[in-house]
CSV table of C-alpha atoms in Angstrom, one decimal:
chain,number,residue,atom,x,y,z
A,219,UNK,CA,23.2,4.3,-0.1
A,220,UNK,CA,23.1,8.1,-0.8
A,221,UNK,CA,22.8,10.9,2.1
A,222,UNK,CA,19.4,12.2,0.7
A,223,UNK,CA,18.0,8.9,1.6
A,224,UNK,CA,16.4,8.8,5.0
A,225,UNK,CA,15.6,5.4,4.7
A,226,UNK,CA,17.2,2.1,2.8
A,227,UNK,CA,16.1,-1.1,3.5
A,228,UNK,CA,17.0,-4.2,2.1
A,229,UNK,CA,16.3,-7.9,2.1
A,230,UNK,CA,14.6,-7.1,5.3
A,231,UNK,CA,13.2,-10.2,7.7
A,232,UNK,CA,11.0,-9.7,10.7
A,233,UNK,CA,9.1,-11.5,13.0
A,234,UNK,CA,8.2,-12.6,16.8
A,235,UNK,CA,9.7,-15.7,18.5
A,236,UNK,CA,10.0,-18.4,15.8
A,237,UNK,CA,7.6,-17.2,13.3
A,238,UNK,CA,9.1,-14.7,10.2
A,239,UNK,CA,6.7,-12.4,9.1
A,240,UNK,CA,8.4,-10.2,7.1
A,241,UNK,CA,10.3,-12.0,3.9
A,242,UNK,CA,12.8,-10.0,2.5
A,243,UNK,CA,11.1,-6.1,2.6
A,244,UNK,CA,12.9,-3.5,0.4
A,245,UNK,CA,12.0,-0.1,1.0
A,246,UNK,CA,13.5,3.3,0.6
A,247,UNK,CA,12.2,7.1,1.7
A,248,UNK,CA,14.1,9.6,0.4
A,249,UNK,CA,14.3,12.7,2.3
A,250,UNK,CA,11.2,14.7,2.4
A,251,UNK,CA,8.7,12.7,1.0
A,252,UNK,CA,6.0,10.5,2.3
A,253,UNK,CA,5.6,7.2,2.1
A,254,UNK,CA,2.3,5.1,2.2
A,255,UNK,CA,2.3,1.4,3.4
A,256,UNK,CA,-0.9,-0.6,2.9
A,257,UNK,CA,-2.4,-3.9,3.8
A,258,UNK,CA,-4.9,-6.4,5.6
A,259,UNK,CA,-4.6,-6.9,9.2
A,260,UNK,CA,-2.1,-9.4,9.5
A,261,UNK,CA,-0.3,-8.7,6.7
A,262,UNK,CA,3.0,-6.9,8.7
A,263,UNK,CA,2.6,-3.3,8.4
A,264,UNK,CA,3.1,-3.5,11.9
A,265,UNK,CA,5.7,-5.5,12.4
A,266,UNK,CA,7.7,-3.7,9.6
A,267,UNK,CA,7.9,-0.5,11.8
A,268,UNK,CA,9.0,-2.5,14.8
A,269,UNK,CA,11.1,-4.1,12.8
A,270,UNK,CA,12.5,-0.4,11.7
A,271,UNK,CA,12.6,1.1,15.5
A,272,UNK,CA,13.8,-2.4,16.7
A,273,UNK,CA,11.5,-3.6,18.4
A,274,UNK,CA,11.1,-6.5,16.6
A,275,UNK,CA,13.5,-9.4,15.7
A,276,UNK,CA,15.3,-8.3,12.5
A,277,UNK,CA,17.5,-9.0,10.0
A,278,UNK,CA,18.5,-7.3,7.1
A,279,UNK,CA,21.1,-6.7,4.2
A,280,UNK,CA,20.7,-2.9,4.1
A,281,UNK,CA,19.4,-1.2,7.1
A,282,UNK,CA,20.8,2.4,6.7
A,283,UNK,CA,19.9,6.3,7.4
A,284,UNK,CA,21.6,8.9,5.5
A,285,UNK,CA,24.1,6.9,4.8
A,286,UNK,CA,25.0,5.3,8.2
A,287,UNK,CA,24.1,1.9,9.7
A,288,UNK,CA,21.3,2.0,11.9
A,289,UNK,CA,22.2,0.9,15.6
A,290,UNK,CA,20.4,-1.9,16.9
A,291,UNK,CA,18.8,-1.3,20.2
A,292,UNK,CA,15.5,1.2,20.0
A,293,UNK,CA,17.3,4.0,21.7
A,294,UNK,CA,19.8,3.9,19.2
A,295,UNK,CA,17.5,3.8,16.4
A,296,UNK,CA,15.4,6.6,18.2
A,297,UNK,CA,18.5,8.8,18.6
A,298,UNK,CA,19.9,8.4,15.0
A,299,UNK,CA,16.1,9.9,13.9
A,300,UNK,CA,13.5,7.1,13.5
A,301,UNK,CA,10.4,8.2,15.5
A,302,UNK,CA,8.0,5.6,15.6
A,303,UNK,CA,4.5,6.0,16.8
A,304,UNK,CA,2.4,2.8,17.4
A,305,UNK,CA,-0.9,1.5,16.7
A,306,UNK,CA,-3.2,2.2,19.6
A,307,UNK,CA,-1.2,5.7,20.1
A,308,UNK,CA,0.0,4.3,23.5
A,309,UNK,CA,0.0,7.5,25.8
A,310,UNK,CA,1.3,7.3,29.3
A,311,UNK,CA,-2.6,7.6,30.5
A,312,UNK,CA,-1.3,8.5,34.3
A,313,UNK,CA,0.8,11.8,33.3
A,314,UNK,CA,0.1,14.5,32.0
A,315,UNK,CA,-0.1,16.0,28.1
A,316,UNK,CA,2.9,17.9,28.9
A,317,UNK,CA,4.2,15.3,30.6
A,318,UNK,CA,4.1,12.9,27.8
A,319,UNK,CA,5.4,15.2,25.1
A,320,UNK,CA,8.3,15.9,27.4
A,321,UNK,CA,9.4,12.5,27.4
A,322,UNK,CA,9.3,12.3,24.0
A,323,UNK,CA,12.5,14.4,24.1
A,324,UNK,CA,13.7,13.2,27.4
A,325,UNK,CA,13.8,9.7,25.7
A,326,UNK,CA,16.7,10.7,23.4
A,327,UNK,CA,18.6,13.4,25.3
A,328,UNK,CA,17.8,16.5,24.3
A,329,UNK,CA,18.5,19.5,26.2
A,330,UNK,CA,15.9,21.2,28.3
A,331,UNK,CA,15.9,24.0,26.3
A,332,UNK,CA,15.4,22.4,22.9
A,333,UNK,CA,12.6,20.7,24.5
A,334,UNK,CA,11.0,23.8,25.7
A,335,UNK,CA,11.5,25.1,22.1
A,336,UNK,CA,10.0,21.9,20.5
A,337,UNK,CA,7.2,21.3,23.0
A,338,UNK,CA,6.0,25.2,21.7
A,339,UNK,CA,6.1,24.0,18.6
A,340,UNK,CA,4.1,21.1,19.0
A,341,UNK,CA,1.4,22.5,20.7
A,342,UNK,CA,1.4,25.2,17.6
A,343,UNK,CA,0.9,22.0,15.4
A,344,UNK,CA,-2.2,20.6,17.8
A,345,UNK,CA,-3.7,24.0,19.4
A,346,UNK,CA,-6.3,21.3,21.0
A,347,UNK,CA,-3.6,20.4,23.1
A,348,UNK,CA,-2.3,23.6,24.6
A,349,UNK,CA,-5.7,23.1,26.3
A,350,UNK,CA,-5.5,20.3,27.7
A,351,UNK,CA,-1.8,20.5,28.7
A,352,UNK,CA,-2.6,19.4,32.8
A,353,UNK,CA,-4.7,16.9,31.7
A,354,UNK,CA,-4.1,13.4,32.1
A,355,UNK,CA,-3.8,11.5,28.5
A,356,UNK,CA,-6.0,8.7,29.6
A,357,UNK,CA,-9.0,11.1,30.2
A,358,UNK,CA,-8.7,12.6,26.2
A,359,UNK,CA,-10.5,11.0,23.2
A,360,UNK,CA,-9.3,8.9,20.6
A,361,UNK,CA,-8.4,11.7,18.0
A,362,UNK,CA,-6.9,13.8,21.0
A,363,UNK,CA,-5.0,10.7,22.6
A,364,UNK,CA,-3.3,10.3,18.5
A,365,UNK,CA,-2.5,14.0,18.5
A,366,UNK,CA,-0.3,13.4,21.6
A,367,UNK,CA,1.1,10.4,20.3
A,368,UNK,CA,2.4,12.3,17.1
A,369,UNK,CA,3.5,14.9,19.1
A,370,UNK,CA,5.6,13.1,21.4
A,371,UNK,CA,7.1,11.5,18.1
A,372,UNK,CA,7.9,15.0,17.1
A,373,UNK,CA,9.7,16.2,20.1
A,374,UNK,CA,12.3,13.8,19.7
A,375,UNK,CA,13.4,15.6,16.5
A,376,UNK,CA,13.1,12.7,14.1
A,377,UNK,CA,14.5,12.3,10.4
A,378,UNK,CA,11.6,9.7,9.8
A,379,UNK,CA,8.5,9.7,11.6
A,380,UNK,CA,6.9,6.7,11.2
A,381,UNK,CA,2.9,6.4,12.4
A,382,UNK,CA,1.1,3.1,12.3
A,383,UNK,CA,-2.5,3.0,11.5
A,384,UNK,CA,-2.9,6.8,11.4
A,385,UNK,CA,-6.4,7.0,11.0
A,386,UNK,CA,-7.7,3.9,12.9
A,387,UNK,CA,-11.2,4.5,15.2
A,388,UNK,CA,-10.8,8.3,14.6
A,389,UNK,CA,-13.5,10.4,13.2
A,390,UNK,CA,-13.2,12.0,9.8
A,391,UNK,CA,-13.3,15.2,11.2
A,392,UNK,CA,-9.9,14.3,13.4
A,393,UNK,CA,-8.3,12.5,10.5
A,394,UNK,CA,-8.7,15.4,8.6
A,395,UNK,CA,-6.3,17.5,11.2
A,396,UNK,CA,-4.2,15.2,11.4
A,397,UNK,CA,-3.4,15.0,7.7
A,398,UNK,CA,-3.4,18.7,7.6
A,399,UNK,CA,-0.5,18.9,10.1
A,400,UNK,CA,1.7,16.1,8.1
A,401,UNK,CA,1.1,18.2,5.2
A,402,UNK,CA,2.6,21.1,7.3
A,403,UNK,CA,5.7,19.1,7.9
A,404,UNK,CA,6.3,17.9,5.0
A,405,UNK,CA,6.3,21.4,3.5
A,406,UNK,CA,7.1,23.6,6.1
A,407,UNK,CA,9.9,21.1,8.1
A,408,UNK,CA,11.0,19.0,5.0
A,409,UNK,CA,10.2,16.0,7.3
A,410,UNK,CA,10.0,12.5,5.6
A,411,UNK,CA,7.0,10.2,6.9
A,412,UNK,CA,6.3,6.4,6.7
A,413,UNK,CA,2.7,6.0,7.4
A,414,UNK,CA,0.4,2.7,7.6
A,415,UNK,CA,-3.4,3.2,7.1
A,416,UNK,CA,-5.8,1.2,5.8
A,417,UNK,CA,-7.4,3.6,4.3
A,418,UNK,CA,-5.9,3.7,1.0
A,419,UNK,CA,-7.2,6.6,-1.0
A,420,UNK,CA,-6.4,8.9,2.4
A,421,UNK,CA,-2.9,7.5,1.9
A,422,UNK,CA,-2.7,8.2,-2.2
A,423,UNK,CA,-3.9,11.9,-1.0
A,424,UNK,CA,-1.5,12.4,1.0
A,425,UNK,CA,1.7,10.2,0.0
A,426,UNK,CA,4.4,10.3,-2.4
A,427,UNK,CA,4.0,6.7,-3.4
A,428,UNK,CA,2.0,4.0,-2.0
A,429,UNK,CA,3.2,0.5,-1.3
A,430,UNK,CA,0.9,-3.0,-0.4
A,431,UNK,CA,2.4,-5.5,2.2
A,432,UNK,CA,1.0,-8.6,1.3
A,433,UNK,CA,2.1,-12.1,2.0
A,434,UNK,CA,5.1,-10.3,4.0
A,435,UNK,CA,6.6,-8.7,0.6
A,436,UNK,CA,5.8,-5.5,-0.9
A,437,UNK,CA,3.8,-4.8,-3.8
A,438,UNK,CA,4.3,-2.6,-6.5
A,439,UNK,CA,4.1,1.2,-5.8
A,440,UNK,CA,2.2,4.8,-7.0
A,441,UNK,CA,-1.1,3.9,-8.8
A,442,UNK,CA,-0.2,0.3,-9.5
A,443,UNK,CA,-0.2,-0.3,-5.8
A,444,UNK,CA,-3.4,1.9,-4.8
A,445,UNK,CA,-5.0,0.3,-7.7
A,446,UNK,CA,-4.3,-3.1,-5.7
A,447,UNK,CA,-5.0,-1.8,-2.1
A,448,UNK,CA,-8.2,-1.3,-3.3
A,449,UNK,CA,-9.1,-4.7,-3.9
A,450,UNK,CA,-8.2,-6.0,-1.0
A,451,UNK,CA,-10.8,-3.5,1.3
């Protein structure tokens, strides 16, 4: 594997208890770019992230960033860059907004000074939130609550954020926003992204290339593969 690749995957099997899900998943990200992963519910879009913060059972050939061996354990995986933000968005609904970006960076290590710096810049990322920074993350709406979630993601300082189904129960108006700000990153931050939706034309808009999970393998890529996400919605 090459240093310019955030992500190499390879031969990649995942699942929970005795059932694989996953059957042998390649998949690289190259550094800033954006990767779109597709699929029916079911299919393991999910389980593939997991798999990649290791929270799932996992094996793999290849499981590298920027040239170095992932660690096993999530912290590990957290601290060598992979941020991964789940479906459901999965705020601490008792703390705070600031308190829940805070542990974003807390989770990893970082110094209370970087996390001042970063926790400025998220809230310059999601203005919304500077608003609602004493407010507990259970009271906030869906698209509010996903804000938070990304931004928590983003104050550990990742190489590759990863988001799983992005969009899901938002309204346009909040998907919209949040696309805008992963467009920010990727040109303003050079951040590379790994994002599941099923909403595949949002994800051709605003991906590099597109991939299908289907029958725990991935389909072809670009066009080929929105071109075949869409028959499956």
């Amino acid at each position: 594997m090459t240093s310019d690749l955030v992500l190499e995957v390879a031969r990649l099997h995942a699942g929970y208890g005795r059932t694989t899900v996953l059957h042998g998943v390649d998949l690289t990200v190259p550094a800033n770019t954006a990767v779109g992963l597709a699929g029916l519910n079911g299919a393991g879009k999910s389980t593939l992230l997991r798999a990649l913060s290791g929270t799932a059972w996992h094996h793999a050939t290849t499981l590298q960033s920027c040239g170095q061996t992932l660690p096993r354990s999530p912290h590990g995986r957290a601290v060598a860059g992979l941020a991964h933000v789940p479906e459901g968005r999965r705020v601490f609904a008792g703390l705070t907004v600031n308190d829940n970006l805070l542990y974003g960076a807390a989770a990893v290590g970082g110094p209370k000074r970087q996390a001042g710096e970063d926790l400025a810049r998220v809230l310059d990322l999601f203005p919304p939130l500077r608003t609602l920074a004493g407010r507990r993350a259970g009271q906030l709406s869906g698209g509010e609550q996903q804000m938070l979630a990304i931004g928590r993601g983003l104050m550990a300082r990742p190489r590759l954020l990863m988001i799983d189904e992005m969009t899901l129960g938002l309204s346009p108006r909040a998907s919209a926003d949040i696309a805008a700000v992963l467009t920010t990153l990727r040109s303003e931050e050079h951040m590379s992204l790994l994002l599941v939706d099923q909403n595949i034309d949002m994800l051709a808009a605003c991906c590099d290339t597109v991939y299908v999970l289907s029958d725990g393998t991935l389909k072809p890529s670009s066009t080929e593969a929105a071109q075949l996400g869409r028959s499956y919605f």
